[in-house]
Short mmCIF file of C-alpha atoms in Angstrom, two decimals:
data_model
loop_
_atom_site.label_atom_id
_atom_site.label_comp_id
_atom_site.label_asym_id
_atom_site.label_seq_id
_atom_site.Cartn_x
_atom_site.Cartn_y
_atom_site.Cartn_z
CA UNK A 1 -106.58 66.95 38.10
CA UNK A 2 -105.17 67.64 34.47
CA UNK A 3 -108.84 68.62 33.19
CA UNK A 4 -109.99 70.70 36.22
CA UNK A 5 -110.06 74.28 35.05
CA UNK A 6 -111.92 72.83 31.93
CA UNK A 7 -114.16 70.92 33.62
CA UNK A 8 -114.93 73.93 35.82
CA UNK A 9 -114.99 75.98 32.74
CA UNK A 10 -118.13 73.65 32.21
CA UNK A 11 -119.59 74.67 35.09
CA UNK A 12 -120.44 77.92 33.55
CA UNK A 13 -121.65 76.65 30.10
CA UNK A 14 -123.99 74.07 32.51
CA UNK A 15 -125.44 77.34 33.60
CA UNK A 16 -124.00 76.70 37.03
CA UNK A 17 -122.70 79.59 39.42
CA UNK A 18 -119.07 79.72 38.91
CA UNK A 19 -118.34 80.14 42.82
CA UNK A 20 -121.51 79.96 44.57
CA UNK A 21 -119.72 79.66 48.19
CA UNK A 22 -116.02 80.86 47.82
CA UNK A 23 -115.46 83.98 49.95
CA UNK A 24 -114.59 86.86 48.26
CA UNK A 25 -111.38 88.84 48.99
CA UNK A 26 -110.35 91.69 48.64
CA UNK A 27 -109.12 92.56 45.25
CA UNK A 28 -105.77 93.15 47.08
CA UNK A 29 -105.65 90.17 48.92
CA UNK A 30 -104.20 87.52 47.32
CA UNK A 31 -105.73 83.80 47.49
CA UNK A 32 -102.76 82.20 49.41
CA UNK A 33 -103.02 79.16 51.40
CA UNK A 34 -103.03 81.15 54.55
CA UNK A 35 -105.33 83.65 53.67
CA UNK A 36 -107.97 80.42 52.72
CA UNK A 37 -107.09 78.95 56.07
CA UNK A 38 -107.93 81.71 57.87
CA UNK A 39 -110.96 82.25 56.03
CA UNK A 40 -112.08 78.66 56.46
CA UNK A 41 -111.07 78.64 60.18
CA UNK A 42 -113.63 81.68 60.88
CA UNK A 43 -116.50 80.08 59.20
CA UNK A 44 -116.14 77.04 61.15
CA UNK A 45 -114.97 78.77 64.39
CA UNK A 46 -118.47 79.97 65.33
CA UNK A 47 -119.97 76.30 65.24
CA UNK A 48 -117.02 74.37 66.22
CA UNK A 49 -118.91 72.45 68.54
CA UNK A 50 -121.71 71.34 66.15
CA UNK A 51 -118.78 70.60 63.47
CA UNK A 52 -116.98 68.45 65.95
CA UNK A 53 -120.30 66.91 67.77
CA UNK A 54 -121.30 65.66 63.26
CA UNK A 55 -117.69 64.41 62.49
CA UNK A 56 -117.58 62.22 65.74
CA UNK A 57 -121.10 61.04 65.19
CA UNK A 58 -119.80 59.63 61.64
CA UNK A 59 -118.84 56.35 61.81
CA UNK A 60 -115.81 56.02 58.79
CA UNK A 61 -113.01 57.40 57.80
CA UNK A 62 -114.73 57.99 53.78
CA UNK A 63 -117.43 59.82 55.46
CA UNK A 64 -115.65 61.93 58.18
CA UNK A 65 -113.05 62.93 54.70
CA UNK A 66 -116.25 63.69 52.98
CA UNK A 67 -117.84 65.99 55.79
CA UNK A 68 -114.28 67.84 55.83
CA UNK A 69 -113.99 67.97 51.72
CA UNK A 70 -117.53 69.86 51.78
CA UNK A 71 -116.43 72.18 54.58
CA UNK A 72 -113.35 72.98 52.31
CA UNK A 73 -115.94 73.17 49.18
CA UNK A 74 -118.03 75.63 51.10
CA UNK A 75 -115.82 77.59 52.58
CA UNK A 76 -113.23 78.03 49.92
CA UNK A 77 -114.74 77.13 46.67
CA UNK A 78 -114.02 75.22 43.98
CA UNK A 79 -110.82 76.47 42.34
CA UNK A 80 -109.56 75.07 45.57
CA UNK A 81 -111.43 72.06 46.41
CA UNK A 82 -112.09 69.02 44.29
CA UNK A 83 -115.00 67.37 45.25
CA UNK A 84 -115.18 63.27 44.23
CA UNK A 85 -117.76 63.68 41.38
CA UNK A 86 -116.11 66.40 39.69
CA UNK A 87 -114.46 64.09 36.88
CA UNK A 88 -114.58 63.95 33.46
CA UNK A 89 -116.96 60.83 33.58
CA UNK A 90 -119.46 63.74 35.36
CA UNK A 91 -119.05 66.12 32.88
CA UNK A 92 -119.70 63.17 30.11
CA UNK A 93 -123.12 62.44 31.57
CA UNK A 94 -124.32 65.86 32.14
CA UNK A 95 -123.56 66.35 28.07
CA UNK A 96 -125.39 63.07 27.42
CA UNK A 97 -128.33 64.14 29.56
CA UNK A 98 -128.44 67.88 28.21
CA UNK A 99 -129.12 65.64 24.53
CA UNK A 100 -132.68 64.89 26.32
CA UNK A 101 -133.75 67.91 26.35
CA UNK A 102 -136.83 68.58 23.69
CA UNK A 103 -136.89 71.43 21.32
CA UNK A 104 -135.33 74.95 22.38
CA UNK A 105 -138.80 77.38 21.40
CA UNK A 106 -140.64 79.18 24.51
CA UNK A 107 -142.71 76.45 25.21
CA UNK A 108 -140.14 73.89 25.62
CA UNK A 109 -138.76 76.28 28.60
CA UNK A 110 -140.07 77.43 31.84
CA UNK A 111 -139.03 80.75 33.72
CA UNK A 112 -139.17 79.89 37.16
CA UNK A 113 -138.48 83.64 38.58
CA UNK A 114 -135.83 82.73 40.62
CA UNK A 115 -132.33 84.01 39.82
CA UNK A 116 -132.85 83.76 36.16
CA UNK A 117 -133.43 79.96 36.34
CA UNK A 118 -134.91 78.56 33.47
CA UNK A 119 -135.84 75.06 33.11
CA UNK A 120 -136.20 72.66 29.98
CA UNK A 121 -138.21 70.17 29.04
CA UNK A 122 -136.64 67.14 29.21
CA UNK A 123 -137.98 63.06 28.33
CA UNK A 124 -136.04 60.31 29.84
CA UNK A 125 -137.47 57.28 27.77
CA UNK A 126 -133.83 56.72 27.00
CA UNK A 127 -133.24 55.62 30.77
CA UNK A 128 -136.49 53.62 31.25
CA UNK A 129 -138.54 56.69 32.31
CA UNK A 130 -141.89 57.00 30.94
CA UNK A 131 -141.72 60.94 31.68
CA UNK A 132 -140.95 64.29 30.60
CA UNK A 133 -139.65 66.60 33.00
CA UNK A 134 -138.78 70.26 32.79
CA UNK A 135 -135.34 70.73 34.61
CA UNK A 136 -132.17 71.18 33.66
CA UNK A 137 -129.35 68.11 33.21
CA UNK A 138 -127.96 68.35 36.58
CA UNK A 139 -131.68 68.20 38.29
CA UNK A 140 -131.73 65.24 35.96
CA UNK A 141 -128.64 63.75 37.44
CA UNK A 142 -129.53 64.15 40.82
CA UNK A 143 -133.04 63.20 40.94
CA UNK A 144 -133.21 60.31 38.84
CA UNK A 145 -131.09 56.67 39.05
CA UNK A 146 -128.78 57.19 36.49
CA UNK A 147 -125.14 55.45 36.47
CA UNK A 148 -121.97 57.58 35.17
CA UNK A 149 -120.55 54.37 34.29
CA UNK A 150 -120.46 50.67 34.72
CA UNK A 151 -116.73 51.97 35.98
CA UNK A 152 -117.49 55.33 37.50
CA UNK A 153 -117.43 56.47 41.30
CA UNK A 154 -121.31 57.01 40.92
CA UNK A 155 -122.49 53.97 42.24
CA UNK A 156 -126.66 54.99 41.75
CA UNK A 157 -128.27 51.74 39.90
CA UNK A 158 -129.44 52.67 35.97
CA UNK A 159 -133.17 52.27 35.49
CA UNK A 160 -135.01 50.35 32.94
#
């Protein structure tokens, strides 16, 4: 937890929203545990049933902990909430991926007119893809089989 608030910090320079689901306060409110509580209790309260009906369908402990880590993440944000692949292994690969990216002129980008999202043009020969792409290194990282490490938490197989 050492490297959070730089890894988060990263976030920002991935072009990532810094809190896309944290509530947001009051500027006199303070962030205490309560207050998040609270908050996270009246998202929830409304759908209890459906909440209840999904963790009692899941069938382990690691998954019911998961369902409740991204009711945290999306209720609180975050600052508050560490989610598993939020680690500096993550952040290593999303660098190493960002180095696929080809060229930086106009053509080499594509405005997609949503939210100010702009999208590169990426080739993944390196990984045994015979493709280029335009995306951005976390589309990358999510759509494609491509390992952290051969010792990371990210189990997904490499290609090639």
């Amino acid at each position: 937890m050492a490297n959070i608030s730089n890894e988060r910090d990263r976030r920002i320079e991935m072009g990532m929203d810094p809190e896309p689901y944290r509530f947001q306060p009051s500027s006199v409110v303070k962030n205490s545990t309560d207050t998040l509580v609270r908050h996270a209790e009246e998202v929830v309260a409304g759908a209890y049933p459906s909440w209840q009906w999904l963790y009692e369908k899941l069938e382990t402990g690691d998954s019911r902990n998961m369902l409740l880590t991204v009711l945290a993440y999306r209720t609180i944000g975050w600052k508050h909430v560490e989610m598993p692949l939020d680690t500096p292994a993550f952040w290593a690969k999303l660098d190493e991926l960002s180095d696929l990216q080809i060229g930086r002129t106009a053509t080499d980008s594509l405005e997609t007119g949503v939210n100010g999202i702009v999208l590169s043009r990426f080739e993944l020969e390196r990984y045994g893809f015979d493709i280029e792409i335009f995306s951005d290194a976390f589309g990358i990282f999510n759509e494609f089989p491509i390992s952290l490490s051969q010792s990371g938490r990210h189990h997904r197989l490499q290609a090639g």
